[in-house]
mmCIF file of C-alpha atoms in Angstrom:
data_model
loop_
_atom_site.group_PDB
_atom_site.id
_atom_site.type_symbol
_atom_site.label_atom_id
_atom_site.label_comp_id
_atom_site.label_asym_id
_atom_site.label_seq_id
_atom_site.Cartn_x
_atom_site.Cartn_y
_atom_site.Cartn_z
ATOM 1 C CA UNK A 327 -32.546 16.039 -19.276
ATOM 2 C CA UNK A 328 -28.974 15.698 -18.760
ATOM 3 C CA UNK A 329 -25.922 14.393 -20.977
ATOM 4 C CA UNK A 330 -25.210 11.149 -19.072
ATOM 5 C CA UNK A 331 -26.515 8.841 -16.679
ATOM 6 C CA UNK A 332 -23.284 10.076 -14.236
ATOM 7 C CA UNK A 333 -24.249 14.086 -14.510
ATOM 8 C CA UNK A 334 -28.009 12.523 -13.427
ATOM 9 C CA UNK A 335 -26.280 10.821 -10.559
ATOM 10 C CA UNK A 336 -24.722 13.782 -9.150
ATOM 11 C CA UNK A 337 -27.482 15.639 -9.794
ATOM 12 C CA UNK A 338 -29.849 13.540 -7.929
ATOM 13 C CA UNK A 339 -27.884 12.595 -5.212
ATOM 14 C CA UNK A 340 -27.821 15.622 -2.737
ATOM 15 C CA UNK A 341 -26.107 18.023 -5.492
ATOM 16 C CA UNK A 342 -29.304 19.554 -6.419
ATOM 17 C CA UNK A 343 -29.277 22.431 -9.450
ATOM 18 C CA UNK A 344 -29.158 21.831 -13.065
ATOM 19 C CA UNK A 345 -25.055 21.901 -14.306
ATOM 20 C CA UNK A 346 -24.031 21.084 -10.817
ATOM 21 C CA UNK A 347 -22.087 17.703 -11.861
ATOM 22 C CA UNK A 348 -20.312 19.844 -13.930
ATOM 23 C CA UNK A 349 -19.210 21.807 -11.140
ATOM 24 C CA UNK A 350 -17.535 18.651 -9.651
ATOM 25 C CA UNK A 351 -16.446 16.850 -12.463
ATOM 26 C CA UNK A 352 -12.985 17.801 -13.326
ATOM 27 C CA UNK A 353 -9.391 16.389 -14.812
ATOM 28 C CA UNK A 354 -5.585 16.500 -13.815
ATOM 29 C CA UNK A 355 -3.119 15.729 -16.212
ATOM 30 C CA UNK A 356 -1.375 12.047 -16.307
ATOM 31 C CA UNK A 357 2.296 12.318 -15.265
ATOM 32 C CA UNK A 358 5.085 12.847 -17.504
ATOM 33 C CA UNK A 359 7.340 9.871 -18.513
ATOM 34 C CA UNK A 360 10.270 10.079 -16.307
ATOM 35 C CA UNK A 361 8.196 10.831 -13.433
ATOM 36 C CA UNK A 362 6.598 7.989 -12.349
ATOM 37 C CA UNK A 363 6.488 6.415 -15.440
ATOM 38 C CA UNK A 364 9.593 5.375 -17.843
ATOM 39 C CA UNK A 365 7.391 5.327 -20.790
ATOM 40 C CA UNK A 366 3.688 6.523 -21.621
ATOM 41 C CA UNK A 367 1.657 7.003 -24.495
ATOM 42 C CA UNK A 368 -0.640 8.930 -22.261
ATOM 43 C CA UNK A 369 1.771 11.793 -22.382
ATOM 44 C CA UNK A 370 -0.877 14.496 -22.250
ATOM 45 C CA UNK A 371 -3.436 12.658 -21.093
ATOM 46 C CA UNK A 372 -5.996 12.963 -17.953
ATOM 47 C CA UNK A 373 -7.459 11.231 -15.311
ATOM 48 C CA UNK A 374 -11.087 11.915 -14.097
ATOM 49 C CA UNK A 375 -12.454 12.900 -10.824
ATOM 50 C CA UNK A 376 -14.921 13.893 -8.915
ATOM 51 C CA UNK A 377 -13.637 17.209 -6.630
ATOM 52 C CA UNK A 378 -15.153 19.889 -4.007
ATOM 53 C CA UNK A 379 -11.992 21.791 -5.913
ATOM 54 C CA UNK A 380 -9.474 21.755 -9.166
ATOM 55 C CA UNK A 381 -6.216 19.990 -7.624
ATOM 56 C CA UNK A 382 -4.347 21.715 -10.175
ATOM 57 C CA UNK A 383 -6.283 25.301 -10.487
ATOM 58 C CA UNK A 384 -7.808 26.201 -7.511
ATOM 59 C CA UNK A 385 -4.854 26.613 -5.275
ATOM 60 C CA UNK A 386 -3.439 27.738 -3.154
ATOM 61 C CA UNK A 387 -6.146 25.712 -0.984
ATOM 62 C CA UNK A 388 -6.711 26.209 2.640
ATOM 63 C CA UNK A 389 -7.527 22.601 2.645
ATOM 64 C CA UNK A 390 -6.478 20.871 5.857
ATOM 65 C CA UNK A 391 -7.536 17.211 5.542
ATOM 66 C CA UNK A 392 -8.278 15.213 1.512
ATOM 67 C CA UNK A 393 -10.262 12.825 1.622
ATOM 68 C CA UNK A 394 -10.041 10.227 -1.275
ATOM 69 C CA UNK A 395 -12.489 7.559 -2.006
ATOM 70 C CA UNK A 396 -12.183 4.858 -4.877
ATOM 71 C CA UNK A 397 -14.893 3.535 -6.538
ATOM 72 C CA UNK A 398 -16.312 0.363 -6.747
ATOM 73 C CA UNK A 399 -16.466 -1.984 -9.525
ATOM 74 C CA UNK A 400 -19.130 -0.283 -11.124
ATOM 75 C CA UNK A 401 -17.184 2.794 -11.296
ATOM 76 C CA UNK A 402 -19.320 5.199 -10.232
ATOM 77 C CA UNK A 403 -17.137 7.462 -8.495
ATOM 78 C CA UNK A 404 -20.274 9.894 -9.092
ATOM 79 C CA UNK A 405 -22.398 8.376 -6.358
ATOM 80 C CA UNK A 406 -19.160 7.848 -4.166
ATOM 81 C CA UNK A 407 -18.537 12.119 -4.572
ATOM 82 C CA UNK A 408 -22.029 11.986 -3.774
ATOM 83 C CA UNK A 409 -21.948 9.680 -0.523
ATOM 84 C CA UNK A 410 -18.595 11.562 0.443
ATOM 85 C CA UNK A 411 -19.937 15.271 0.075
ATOM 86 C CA UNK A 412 -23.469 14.169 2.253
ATOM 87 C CA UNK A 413 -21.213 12.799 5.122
ATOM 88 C CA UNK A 414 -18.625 15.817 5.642
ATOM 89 C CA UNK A 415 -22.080 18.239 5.049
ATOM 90 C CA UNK A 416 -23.505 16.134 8.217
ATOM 91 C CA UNK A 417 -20.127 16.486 10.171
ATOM 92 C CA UNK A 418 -19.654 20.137 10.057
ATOM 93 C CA UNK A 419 -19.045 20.319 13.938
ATOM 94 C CA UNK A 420 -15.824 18.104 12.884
ATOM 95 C CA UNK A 421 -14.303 20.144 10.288
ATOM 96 C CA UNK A 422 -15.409 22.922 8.024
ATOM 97 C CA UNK A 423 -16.291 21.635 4.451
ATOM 98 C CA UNK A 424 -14.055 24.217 2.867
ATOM 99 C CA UNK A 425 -11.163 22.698 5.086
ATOM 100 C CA UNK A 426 -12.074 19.297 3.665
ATOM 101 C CA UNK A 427 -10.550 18.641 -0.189
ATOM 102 C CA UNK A 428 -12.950 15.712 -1.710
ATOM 103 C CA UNK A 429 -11.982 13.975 -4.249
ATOM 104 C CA UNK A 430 -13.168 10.441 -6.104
ATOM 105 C CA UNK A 431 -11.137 9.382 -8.850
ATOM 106 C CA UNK A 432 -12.714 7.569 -11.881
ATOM 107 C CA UNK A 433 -10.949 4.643 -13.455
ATOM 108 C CA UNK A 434 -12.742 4.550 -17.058
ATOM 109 C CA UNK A 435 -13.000 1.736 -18.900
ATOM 110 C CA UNK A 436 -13.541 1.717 -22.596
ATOM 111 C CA UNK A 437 -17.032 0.756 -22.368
ATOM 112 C CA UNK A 438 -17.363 4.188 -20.015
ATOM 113 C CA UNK A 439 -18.220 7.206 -22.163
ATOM 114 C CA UNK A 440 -15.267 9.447 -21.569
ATOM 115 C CA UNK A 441 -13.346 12.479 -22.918
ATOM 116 C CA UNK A 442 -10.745 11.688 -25.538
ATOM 117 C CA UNK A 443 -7.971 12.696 -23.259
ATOM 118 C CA UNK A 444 -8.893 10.201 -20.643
ATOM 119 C CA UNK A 445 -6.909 7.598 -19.727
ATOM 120 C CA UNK A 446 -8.963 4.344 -19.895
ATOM 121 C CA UNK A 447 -8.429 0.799 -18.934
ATOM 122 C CA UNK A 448 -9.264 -1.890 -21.394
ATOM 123 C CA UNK A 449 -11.518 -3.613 -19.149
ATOM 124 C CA UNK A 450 -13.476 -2.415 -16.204
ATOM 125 C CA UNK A 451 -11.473 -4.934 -13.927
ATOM 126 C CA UNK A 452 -7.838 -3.871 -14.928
ATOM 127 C CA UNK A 453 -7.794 -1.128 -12.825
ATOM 128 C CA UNK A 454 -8.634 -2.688 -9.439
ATOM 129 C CA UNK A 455 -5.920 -5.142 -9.395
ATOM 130 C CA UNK A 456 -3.541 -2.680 -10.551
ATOM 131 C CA UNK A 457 -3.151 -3.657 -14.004
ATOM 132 C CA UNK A 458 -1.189 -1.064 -16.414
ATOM 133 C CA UNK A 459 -1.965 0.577 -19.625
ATOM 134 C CA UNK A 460 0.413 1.212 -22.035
ATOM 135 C CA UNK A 461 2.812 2.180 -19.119
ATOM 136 C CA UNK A 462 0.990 3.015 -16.650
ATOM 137 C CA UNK A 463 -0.675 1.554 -13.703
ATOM 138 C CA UNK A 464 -4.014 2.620 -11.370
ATOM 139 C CA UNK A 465 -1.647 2.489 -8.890
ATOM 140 C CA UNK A 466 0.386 5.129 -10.189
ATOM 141 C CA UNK A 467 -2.350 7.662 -11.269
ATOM 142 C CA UNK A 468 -2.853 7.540 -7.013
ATOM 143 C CA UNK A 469 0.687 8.135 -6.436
ATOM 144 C CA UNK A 470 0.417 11.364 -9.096
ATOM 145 C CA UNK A 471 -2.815 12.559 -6.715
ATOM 146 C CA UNK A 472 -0.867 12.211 -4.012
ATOM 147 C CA UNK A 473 1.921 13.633 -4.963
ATOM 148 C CA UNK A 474 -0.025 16.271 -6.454
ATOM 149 C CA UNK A 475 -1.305 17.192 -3.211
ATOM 150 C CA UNK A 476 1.699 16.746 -1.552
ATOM 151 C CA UNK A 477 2.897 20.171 -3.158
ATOM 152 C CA UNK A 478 3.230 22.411 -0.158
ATOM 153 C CA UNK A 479 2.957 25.343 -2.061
ATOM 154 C CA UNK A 480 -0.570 24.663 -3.555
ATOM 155 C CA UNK A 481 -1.289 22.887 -0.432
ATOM 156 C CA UNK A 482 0.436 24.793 2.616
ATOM 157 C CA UNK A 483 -2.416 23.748 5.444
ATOM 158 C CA UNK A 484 -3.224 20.003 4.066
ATOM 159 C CA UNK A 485 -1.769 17.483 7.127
ATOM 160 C CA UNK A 486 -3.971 14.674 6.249
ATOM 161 C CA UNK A 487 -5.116 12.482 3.431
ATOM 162 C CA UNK A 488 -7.043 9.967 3.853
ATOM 163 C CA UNK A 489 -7.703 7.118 1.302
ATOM 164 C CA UNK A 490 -10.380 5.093 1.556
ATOM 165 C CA UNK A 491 -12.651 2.509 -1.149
ATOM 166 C CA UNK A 492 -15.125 0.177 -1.254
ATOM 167 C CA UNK A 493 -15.751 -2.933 -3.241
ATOM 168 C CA UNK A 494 -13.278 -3.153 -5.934
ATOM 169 C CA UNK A 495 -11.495 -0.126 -4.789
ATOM 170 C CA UNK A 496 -10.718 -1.289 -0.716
#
């Protein structure tokens, strides 16, 4: 019924509707050498994620607090999205959901099915101990997303974010 066992996930797990995964699973672009980074082959690359919004297209955002969750070391940053959007939904008397930017990053491995612009990590460990690629660390694909939504201009209300894992990605 549906392309992968992750759009199935996200389906199934409180994101109801055929296509919905869709909806939430999104891209931002790997950082420029020179950035971050003195040196990438990933120049033009992206990084995977799981978002109530496009960090990079839907803004400006009226977001006030992002919350970011890492994945285990099954990296299925699907079910985390999932877990993530369930709790703000029950919270609501805390802060409105549009006010709250989720987001779950996915560090692929290359036994993940991915896009061919993904970044991926030789090995589905790498990425938790911080372990670069041609370059590039985990550890500085989270910098980029937070310095992405650091941008005070796509992000004029944000005062929080909050980054949180479990597993492999505490």
């Amino acid at each position: 019924e549906y392309e992968s066992e992750e759009e199935d996930n996200v389906n199934k797990n409180t994101l109801r509707g055929p296509g919905l995964s869709l909806k939430y699973l999104r891209r931002f672009q790997v950082p420029e050498p020179g950035e971050y980074l003195s040196d990438s082959v990933y120049k033009g690359s992206t990084m995977t994620y799981y978002g109530s919004a496009d960090i990079e297209k839907d803004v400006p955002s009226t977001a006030k607090i992002a919350l970011i969750m890492l994945h285990g070391a099954r990296r299925d940053a699907d079910l985390y999205f999932c877990h993530l959007k369930e709790q703000v939904a029950d919270r609501q008397r805390y802060a409105a959901p549009e006010k709250v930017l989720l987001i779950a990053p996915k560090f692929s491995s290359s036994e993940d099915s991915s896009a061919a612009s993904d970044v991926t990590w030789s090995s589905k460990e790498e990425w938790a101990s911080g372990k670069g690629v041609a370059g590039m660390t985990s550890y500085d694909m989270l910098d980029h997303l937070i310095n992405l939504l650091g941008n005070r201009s796509n992000f004029p209300d944000l005062t929080e974010i909050v980054l949180m894992g479990h597993s492999a990605g505490a």
